Short mmCIF file of C-alpha atoms in Angstrom, two decimals:
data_model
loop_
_atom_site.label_atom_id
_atom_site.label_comp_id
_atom_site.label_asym_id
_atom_site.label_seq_id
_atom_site.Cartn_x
_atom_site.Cartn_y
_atom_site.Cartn_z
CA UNK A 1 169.37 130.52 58.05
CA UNK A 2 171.23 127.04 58.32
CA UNK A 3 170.07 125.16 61.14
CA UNK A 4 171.70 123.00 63.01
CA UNK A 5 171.57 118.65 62.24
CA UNK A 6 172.80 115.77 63.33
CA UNK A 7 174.27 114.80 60.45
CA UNK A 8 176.94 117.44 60.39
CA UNK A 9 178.56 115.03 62.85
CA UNK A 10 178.56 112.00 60.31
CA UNK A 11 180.18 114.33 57.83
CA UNK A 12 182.90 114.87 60.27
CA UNK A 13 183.69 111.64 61.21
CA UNK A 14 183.89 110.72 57.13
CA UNK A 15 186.43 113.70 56.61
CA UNK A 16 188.61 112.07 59.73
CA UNK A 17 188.80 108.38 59.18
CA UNK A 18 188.81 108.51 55.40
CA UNK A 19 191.19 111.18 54.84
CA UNK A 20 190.34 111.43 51.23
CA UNK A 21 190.16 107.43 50.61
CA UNK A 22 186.81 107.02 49.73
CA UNK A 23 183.90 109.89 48.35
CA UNK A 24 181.01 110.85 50.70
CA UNK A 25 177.08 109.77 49.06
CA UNK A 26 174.62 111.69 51.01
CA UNK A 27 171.23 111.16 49.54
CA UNK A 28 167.33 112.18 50.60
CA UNK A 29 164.65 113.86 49.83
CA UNK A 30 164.39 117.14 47.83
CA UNK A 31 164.24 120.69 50.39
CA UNK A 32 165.30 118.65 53.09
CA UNK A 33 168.71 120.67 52.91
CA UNK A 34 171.27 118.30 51.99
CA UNK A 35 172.61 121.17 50.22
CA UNK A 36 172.73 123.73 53.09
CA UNK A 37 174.76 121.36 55.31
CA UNK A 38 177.22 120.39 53.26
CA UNK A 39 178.38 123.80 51.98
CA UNK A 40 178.42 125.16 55.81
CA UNK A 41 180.41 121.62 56.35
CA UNK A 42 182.72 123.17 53.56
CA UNK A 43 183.10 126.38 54.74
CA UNK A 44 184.09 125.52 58.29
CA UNK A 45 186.19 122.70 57.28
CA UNK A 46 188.20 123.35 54.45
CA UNK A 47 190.43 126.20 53.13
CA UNK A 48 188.14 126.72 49.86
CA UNK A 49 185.79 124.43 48.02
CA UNK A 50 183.96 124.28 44.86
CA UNK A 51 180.05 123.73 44.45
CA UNK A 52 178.83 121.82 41.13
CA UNK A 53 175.07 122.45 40.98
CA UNK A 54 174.51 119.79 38.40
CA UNK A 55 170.99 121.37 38.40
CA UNK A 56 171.90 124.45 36.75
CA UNK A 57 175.87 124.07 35.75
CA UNK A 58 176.52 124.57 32.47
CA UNK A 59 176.93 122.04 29.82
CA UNK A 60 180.71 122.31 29.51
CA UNK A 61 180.93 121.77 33.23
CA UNK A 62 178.96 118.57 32.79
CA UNK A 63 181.36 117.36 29.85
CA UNK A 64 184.45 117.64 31.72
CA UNK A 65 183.44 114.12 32.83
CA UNK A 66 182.84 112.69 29.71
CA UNK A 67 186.67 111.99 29.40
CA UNK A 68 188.76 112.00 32.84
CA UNK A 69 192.33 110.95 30.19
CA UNK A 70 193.33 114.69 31.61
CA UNK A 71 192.39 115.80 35.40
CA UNK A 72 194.46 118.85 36.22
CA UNK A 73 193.00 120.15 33.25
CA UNK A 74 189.39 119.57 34.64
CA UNK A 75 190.76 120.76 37.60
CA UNK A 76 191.98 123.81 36.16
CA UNK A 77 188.79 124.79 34.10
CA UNK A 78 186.63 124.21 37.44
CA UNK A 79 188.81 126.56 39.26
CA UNK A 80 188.88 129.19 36.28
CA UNK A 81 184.89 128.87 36.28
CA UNK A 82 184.10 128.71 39.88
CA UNK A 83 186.72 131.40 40.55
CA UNK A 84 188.18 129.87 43.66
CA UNK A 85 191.72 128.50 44.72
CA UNK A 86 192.14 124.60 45.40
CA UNK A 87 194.69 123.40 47.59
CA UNK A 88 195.58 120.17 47.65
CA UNK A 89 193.86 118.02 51.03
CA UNK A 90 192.59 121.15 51.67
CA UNK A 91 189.93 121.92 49.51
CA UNK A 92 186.50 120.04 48.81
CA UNK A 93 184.60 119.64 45.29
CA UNK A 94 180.35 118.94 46.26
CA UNK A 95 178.42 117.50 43.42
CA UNK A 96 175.40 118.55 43.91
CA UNK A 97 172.07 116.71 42.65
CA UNK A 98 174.49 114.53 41.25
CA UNK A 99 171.72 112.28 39.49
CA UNK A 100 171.76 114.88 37.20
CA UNK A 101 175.10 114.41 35.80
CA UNK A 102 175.70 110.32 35.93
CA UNK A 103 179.15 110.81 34.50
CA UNK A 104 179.99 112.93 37.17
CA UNK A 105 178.83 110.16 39.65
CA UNK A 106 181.23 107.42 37.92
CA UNK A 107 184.06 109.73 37.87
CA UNK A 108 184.41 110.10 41.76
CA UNK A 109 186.49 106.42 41.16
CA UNK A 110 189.25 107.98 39.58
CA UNK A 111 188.87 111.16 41.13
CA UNK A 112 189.27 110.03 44.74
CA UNK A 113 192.27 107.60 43.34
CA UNK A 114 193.58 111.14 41.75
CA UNK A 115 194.16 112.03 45.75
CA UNK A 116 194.40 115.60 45.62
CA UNK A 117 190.72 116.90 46.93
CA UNK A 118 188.12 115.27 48.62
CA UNK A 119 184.61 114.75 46.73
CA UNK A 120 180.83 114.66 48.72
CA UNK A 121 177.93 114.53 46.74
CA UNK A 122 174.58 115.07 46.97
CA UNK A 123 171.15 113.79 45.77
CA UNK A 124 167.86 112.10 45.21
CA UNK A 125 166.28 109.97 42.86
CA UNK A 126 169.70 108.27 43.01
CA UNK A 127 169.36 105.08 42.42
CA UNK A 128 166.21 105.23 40.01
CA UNK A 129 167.25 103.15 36.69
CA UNK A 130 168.10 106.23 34.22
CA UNK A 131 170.76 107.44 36.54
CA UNK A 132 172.86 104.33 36.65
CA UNK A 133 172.46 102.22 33.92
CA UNK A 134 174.89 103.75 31.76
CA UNK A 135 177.70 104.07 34.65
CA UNK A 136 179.72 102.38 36.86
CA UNK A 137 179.16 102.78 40.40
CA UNK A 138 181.78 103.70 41.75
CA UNK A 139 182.86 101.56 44.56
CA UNK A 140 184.83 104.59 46.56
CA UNK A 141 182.01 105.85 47.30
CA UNK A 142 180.31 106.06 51.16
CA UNK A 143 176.55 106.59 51.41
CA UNK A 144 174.19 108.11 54.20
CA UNK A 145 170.89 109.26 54.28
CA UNK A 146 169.37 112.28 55.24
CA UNK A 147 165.60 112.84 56.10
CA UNK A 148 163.58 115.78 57.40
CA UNK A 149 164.56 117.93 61.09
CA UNK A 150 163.76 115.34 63.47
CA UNK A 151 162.60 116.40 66.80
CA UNK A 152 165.60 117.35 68.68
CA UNK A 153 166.38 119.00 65.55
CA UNK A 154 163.34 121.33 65.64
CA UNK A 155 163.83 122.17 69.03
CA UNK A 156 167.48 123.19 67.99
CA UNK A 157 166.04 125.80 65.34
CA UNK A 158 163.59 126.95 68.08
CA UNK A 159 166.44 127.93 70.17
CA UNK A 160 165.63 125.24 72.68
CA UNK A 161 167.71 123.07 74.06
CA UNK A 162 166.13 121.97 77.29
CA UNK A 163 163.27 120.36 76.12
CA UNK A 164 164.79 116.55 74.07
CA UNK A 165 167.02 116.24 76.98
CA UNK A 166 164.06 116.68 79.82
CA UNK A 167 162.51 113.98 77.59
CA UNK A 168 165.68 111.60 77.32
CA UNK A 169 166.42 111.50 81.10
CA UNK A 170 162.81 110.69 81.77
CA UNK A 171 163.13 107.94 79.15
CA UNK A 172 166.41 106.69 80.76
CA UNK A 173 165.15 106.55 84.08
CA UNK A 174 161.38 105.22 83.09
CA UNK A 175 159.84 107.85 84.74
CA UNK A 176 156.56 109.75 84.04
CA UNK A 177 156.43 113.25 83.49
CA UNK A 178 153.60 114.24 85.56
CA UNK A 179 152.83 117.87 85.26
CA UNK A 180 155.23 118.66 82.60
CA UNK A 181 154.00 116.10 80.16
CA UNK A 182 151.00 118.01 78.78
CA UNK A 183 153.59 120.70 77.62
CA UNK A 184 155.84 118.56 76.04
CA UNK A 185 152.92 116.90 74.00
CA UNK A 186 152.07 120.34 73.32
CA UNK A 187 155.22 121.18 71.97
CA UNK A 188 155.45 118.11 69.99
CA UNK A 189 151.77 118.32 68.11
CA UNK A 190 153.24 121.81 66.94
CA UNK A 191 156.21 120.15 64.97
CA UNK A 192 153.68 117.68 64.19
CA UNK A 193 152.17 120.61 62.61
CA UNK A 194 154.81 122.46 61.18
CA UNK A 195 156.89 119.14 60.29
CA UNK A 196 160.54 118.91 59.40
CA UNK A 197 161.48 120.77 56.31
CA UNK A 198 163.74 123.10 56.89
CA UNK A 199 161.41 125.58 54.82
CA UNK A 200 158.52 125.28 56.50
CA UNK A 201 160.40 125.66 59.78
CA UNK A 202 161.95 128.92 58.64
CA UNK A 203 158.34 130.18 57.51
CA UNK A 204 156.86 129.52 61.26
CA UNK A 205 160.01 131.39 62.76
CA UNK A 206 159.70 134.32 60.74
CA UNK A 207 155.96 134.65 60.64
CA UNK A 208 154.62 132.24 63.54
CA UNK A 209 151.48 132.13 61.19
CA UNK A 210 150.16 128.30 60.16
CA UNK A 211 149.16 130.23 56.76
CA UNK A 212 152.61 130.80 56.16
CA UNK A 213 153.84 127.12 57.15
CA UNK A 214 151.05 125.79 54.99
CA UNK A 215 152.22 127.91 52.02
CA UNK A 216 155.85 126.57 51.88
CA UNK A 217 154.90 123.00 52.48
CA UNK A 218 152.23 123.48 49.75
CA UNK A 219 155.43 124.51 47.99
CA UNK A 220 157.15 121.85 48.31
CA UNK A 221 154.66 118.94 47.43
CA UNK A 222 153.86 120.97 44.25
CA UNK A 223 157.67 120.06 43.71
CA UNK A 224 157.44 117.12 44.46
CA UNK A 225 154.65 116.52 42.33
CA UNK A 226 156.44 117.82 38.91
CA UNK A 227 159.54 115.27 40.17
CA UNK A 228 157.19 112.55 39.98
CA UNK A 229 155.02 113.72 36.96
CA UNK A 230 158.80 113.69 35.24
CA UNK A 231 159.59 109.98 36.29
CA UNK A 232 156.22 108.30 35.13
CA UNK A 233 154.59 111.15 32.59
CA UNK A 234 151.50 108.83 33.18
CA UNK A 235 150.76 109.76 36.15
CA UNK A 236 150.43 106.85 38.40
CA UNK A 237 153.39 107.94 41.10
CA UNK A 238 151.55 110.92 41.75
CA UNK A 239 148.53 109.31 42.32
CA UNK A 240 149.91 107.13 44.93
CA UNK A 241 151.25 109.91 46.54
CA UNK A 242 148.53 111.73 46.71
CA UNK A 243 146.42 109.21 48.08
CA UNK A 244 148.20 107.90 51.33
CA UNK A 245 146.11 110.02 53.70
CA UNK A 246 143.21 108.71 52.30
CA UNK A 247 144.52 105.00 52.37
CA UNK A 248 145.73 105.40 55.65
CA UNK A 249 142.35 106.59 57.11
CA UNK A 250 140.52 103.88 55.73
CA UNK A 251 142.64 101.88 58.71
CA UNK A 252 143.15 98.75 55.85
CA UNK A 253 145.45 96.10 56.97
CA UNK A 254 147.85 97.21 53.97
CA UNK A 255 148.03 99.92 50.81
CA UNK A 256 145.54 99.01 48.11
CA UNK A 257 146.96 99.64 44.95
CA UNK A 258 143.87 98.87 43.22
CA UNK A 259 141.90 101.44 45.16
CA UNK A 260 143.70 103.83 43.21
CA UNK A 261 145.12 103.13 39.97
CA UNK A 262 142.58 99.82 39.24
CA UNK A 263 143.85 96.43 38.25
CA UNK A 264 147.46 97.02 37.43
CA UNK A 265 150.06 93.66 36.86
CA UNK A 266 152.58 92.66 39.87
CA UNK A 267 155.76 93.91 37.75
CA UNK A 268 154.26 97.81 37.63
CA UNK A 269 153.04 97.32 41.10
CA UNK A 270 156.84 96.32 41.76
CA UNK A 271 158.39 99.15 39.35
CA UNK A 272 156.14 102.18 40.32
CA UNK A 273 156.77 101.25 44.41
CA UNK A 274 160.91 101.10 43.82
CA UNK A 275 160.54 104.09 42.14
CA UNK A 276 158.71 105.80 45.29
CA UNK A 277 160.73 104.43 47.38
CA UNK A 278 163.96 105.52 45.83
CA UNK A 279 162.64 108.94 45.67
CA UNK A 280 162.74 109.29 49.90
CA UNK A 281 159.43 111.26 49.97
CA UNK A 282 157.70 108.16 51.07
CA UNK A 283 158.63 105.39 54.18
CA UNK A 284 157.50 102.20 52.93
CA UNK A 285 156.24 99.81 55.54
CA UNK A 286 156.41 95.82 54.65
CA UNK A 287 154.40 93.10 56.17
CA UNK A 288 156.15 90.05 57.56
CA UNK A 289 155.15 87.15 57.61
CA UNK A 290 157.31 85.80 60.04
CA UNK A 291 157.84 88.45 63.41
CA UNK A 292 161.56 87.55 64.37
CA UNK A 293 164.77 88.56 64.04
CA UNK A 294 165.95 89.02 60.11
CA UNK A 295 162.38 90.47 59.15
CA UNK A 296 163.35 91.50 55.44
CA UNK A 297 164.10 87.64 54.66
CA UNK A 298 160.18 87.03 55.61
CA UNK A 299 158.61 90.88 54.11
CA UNK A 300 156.17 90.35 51.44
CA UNK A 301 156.79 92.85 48.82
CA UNK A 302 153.26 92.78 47.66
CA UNK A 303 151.70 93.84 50.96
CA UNK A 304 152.79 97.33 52.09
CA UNK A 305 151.88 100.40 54.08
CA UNK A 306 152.91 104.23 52.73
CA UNK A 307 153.89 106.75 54.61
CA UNK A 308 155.25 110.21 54.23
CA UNK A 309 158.40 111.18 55.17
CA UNK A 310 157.78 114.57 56.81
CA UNK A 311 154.64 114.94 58.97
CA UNK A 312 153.95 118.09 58.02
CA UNK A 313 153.74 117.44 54.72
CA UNK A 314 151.27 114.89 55.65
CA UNK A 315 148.96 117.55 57.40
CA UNK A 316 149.00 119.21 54.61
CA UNK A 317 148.36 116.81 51.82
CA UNK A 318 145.79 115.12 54.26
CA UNK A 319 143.15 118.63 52.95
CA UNK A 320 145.21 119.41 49.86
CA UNK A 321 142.10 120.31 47.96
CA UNK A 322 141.07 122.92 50.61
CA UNK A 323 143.00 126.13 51.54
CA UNK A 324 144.39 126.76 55.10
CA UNK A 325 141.78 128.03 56.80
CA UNK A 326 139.37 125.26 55.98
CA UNK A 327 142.18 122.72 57.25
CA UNK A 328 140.31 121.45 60.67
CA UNK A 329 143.62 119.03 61.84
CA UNK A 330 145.74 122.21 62.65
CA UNK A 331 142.89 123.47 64.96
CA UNK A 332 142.04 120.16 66.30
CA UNK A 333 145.68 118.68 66.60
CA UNK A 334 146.97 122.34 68.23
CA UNK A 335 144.05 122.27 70.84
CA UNK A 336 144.99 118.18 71.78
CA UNK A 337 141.09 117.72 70.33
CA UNK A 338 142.03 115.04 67.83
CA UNK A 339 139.31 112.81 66.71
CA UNK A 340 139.99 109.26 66.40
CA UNK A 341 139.44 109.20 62.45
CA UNK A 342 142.58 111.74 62.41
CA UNK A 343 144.38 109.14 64.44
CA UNK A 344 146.57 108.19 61.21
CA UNK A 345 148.48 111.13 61.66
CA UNK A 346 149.71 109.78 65.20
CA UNK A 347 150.86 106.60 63.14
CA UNK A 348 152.87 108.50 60.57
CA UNK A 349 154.77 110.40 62.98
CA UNK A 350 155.88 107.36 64.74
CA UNK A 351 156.82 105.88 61.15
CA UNK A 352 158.68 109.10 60.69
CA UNK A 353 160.66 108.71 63.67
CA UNK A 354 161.47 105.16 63.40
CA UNK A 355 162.73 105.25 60.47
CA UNK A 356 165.11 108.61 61.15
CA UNK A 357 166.28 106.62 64.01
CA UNK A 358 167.81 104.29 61.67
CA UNK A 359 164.84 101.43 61.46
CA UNK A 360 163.72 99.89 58.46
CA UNK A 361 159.68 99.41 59.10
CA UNK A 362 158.01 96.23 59.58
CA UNK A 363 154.25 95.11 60.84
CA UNK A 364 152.45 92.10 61.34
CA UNK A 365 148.64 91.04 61.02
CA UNK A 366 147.17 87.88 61.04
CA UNK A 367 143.18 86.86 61.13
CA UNK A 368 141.17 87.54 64.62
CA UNK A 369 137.92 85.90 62.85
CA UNK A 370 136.42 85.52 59.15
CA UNK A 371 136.33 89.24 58.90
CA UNK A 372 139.08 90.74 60.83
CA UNK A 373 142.69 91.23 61.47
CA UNK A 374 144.82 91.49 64.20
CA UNK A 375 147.85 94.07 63.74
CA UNK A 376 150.77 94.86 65.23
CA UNK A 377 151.89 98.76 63.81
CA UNK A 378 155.49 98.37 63.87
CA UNK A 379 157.71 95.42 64.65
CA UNK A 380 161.80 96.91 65.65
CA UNK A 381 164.27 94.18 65.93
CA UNK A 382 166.53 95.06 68.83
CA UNK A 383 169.66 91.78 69.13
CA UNK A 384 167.65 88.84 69.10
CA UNK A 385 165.10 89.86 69.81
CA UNK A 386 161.37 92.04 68.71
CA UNK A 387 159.79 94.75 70.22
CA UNK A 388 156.05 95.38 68.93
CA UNK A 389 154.67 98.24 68.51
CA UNK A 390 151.14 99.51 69.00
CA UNK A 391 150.24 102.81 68.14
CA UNK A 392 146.89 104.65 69.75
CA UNK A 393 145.84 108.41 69.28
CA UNK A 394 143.12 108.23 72.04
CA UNK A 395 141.89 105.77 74.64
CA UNK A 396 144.55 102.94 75.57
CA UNK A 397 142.90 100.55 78.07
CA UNK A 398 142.24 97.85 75.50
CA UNK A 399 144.77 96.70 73.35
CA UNK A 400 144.02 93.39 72.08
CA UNK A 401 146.25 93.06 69.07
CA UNK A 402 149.24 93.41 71.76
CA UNK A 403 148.21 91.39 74.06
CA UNK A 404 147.73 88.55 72.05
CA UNK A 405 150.47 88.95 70.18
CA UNK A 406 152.80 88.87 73.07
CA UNK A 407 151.47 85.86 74.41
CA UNK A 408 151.82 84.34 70.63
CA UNK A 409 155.36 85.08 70.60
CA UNK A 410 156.49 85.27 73.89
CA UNK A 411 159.84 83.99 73.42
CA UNK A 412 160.95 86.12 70.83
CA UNK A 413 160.06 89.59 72.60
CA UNK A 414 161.96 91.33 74.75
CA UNK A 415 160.22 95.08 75.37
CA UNK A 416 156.82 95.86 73.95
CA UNK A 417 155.15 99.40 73.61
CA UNK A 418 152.02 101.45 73.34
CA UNK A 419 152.56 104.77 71.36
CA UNK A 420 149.90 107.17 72.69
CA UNK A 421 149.44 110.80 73.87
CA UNK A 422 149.28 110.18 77.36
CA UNK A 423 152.26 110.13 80.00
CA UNK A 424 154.49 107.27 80.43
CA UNK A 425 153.94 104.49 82.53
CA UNK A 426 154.79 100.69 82.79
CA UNK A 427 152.68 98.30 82.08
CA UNK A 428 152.97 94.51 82.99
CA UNK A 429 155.40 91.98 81.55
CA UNK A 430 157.59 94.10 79.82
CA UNK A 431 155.08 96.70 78.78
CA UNK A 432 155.40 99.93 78.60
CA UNK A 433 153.13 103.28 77.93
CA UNK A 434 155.19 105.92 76.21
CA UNK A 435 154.14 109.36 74.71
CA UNK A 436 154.71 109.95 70.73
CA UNK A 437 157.50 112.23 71.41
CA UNK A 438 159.82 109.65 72.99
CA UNK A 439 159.36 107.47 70.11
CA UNK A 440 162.60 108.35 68.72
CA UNK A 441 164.91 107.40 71.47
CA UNK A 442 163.38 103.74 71.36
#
């Protein structure tokens, strides 16, 4: 099945105002189907097209870009492999998991000068320091990213399209749901649930079983876990992966690298964070020092949250030790009976969406007394502006990290919101109340 995503759209718009001028970049995550939506992109779009699975291609296929002194030869040998036709502006060549074939990567330069095909590639892990540092990047080269189904998306492969709309025009007119709003959050917690990997998507359409979702997420973190076991054999990515639930739900003020992998130097703090970074699975939070406009000038690298990417994913790692049935947060998030020491799953869902929406992630804390913090969850700059961001998966009437941070910075806020599971409302000053599942449209 190939769902339908937004990105599709982005491809488009490449293929129309480049018109073969410049390669298309789209990296992400692994299983988030980069793959699937670039080949349906080819088939709908182009007379015939070639697909380079640098994962499994053969070796000669990989040494045609070793030496690029003779292209319609390469051409030639590709379309004698592949068995398919290329016509000229009308056909498209994918390099896919491209990371695994850096050559191919710094041919797209002369490729795309060449003129005669257009060139998208695909990958992760791209810009981790064995891929490139032999090469060239090339500089005809476009980039996007991709990340797990988003909402909307979800209710796409659900075969709904009512529901993100409802939910926008509410949002555009600042209007509370009232009766409708305790099926929407219900529909929401379930792709809280099931998450937004394509995978575990198809599992709950074909089975509608949580067994079955659990299954092909546990499928896909096992992969993920040999990817990172490959980049650092010694096993500290993986335990820093492993052990954001568990960070999170201690509610610290930032990610304790200690905690997990004991005193380790600044440079391998610095080296083994890139790395996650780079490999899309996570969404790194930085704290600023400075709330205002231009926040990664004032982020200190050195004090970070982690997130997952995908939600689901996050359910699932959250009681990775224990099997499905022992896994209390699908029963308790389904039946809206969260307890408030799950409420870290609330706060990676609206890191999820924020950063899908095309935010880089930013929070704020500063000292209440001797022993405690202040914190604002997520800080979006929006013109010249900030918009803080508190995030709540219960009770809502006290927020003091808000309030005092919106008299501290008054001048340099324009909106400010409370992320909870209730309907929406406004607040005073410029505050508003709005339900998880409109976090995206902020």
């Amino acid at each position: 099945m190939v769902f339908k995503r937004k990105i599709y759209d982005k491809i488009l718009q490449w293929k129309r105002e480049n018109n073969g001028k410049t390669a298309l970049l789209i990296e992400g995550a692994r299983r988030i189907g980069k793959s699937t939506i670039v080949e349906e992109f080819a088939k709908n779009e182009y007379k015939s097209y070639i697909l380079i699975d640098f994962n499994k291609t053969s070796e000669e296929v990989k040494k045609l870009f070793d030496n690029l002194m003779d292209l319609d030869y390469i051409f030639l040998f590709l379309q004698t492999v592949y068995k398919i036709k290329l016509e000229e502006r009308n056909s498209l060549i994918i390099f896919d998991e491209v990371q695994k074939c850096p050559n191919a990567r710094q041919a797209i330069k002369y490729l795309v000068q060449d003129g005669r095909y257009d060139y998208i590639e695909t990958g992760s892990l791209i810009s981790i320091k064995k891929n490139v540092e032999t090469i060239t990047i090339p500089s005809e080269e476009d980039r996007i990213s991709m990340y797990p189904m988003d909402y909307e998306e979800f209710c796409w492969a659900l075969d709904d399209n009512m529901t993100f709309p409802f939910i926008k025009k509410y949002w555009e007119d600042k209007k509370p749901l009232d009766d409708m709003h305790r099926e929407m959050m219900r529909r929401f917690r379930l792709y809280m649930l099931v998450g937004g990997m394509p995978q575990a998507i198809l599992a709950y359409l074909e089975t509608n079983n949580f067994n079955e979702v659990d299954i092909a997420k546990r499928r896909i973190l096992k992969l993920y876990e040999e990817d990172l076991q490959k980049i650092d054999p010694s096993g500290k990515l993986s335990m820093m992966f492993n052990s954001i639930p568990g960070m999170l739900a201690k509610n610290d003020r930032r990610y304790i690298t200690s905690k997990v992998l004991g005193n380790i130097n600044e440079e391998l703090q610095d080296d083994l964070l890139q790395k996650l970074d780079e490999s899309k699975i996570v969404n790194v939070a930085y704290h600023t020092s400075d709330p205002n406009v231009g926040m990664s000038l004032t982020k200190d690298k050195n004090i970070f949250k982690l997130f997952l990417c995908d939600t689901g994913l996050f359910v699932t790692l959250a009681f990775y030790d224990k099997n499905y049935t022992e896994n209390v947060i699908y029963q308790k998030l389904l039946s809206d009976k969260l307890s408030v020491n799950l409420g870290y799953i609330f706060e990676n869902i609206v890191a999820q969406q924020l950063v899908s929406s095309g935010n880089k992630l930013f929070y704020h804390t500063w000292k209440r007394d001797e022993k405690h913090y202040y914190e604002i969850d997520f800080l979006l700059s929006k013109g010249n502006k900030i918009c803080p961001i508190e995030v709540k998966s219960s009770g809502y009437k006290t927020h003091a990290s808000l309030d005092v941070f919106r008299q501290k910075y008054s001048q340099r806020i324009s909106n400010s919101f409370l992320v909870y599971s209730k309907d929406f409302q406004k607040g005073d000053n410029e505050l508003m109340y709005i339900p998880t599942y409109m976090v995206s449209l902020l």
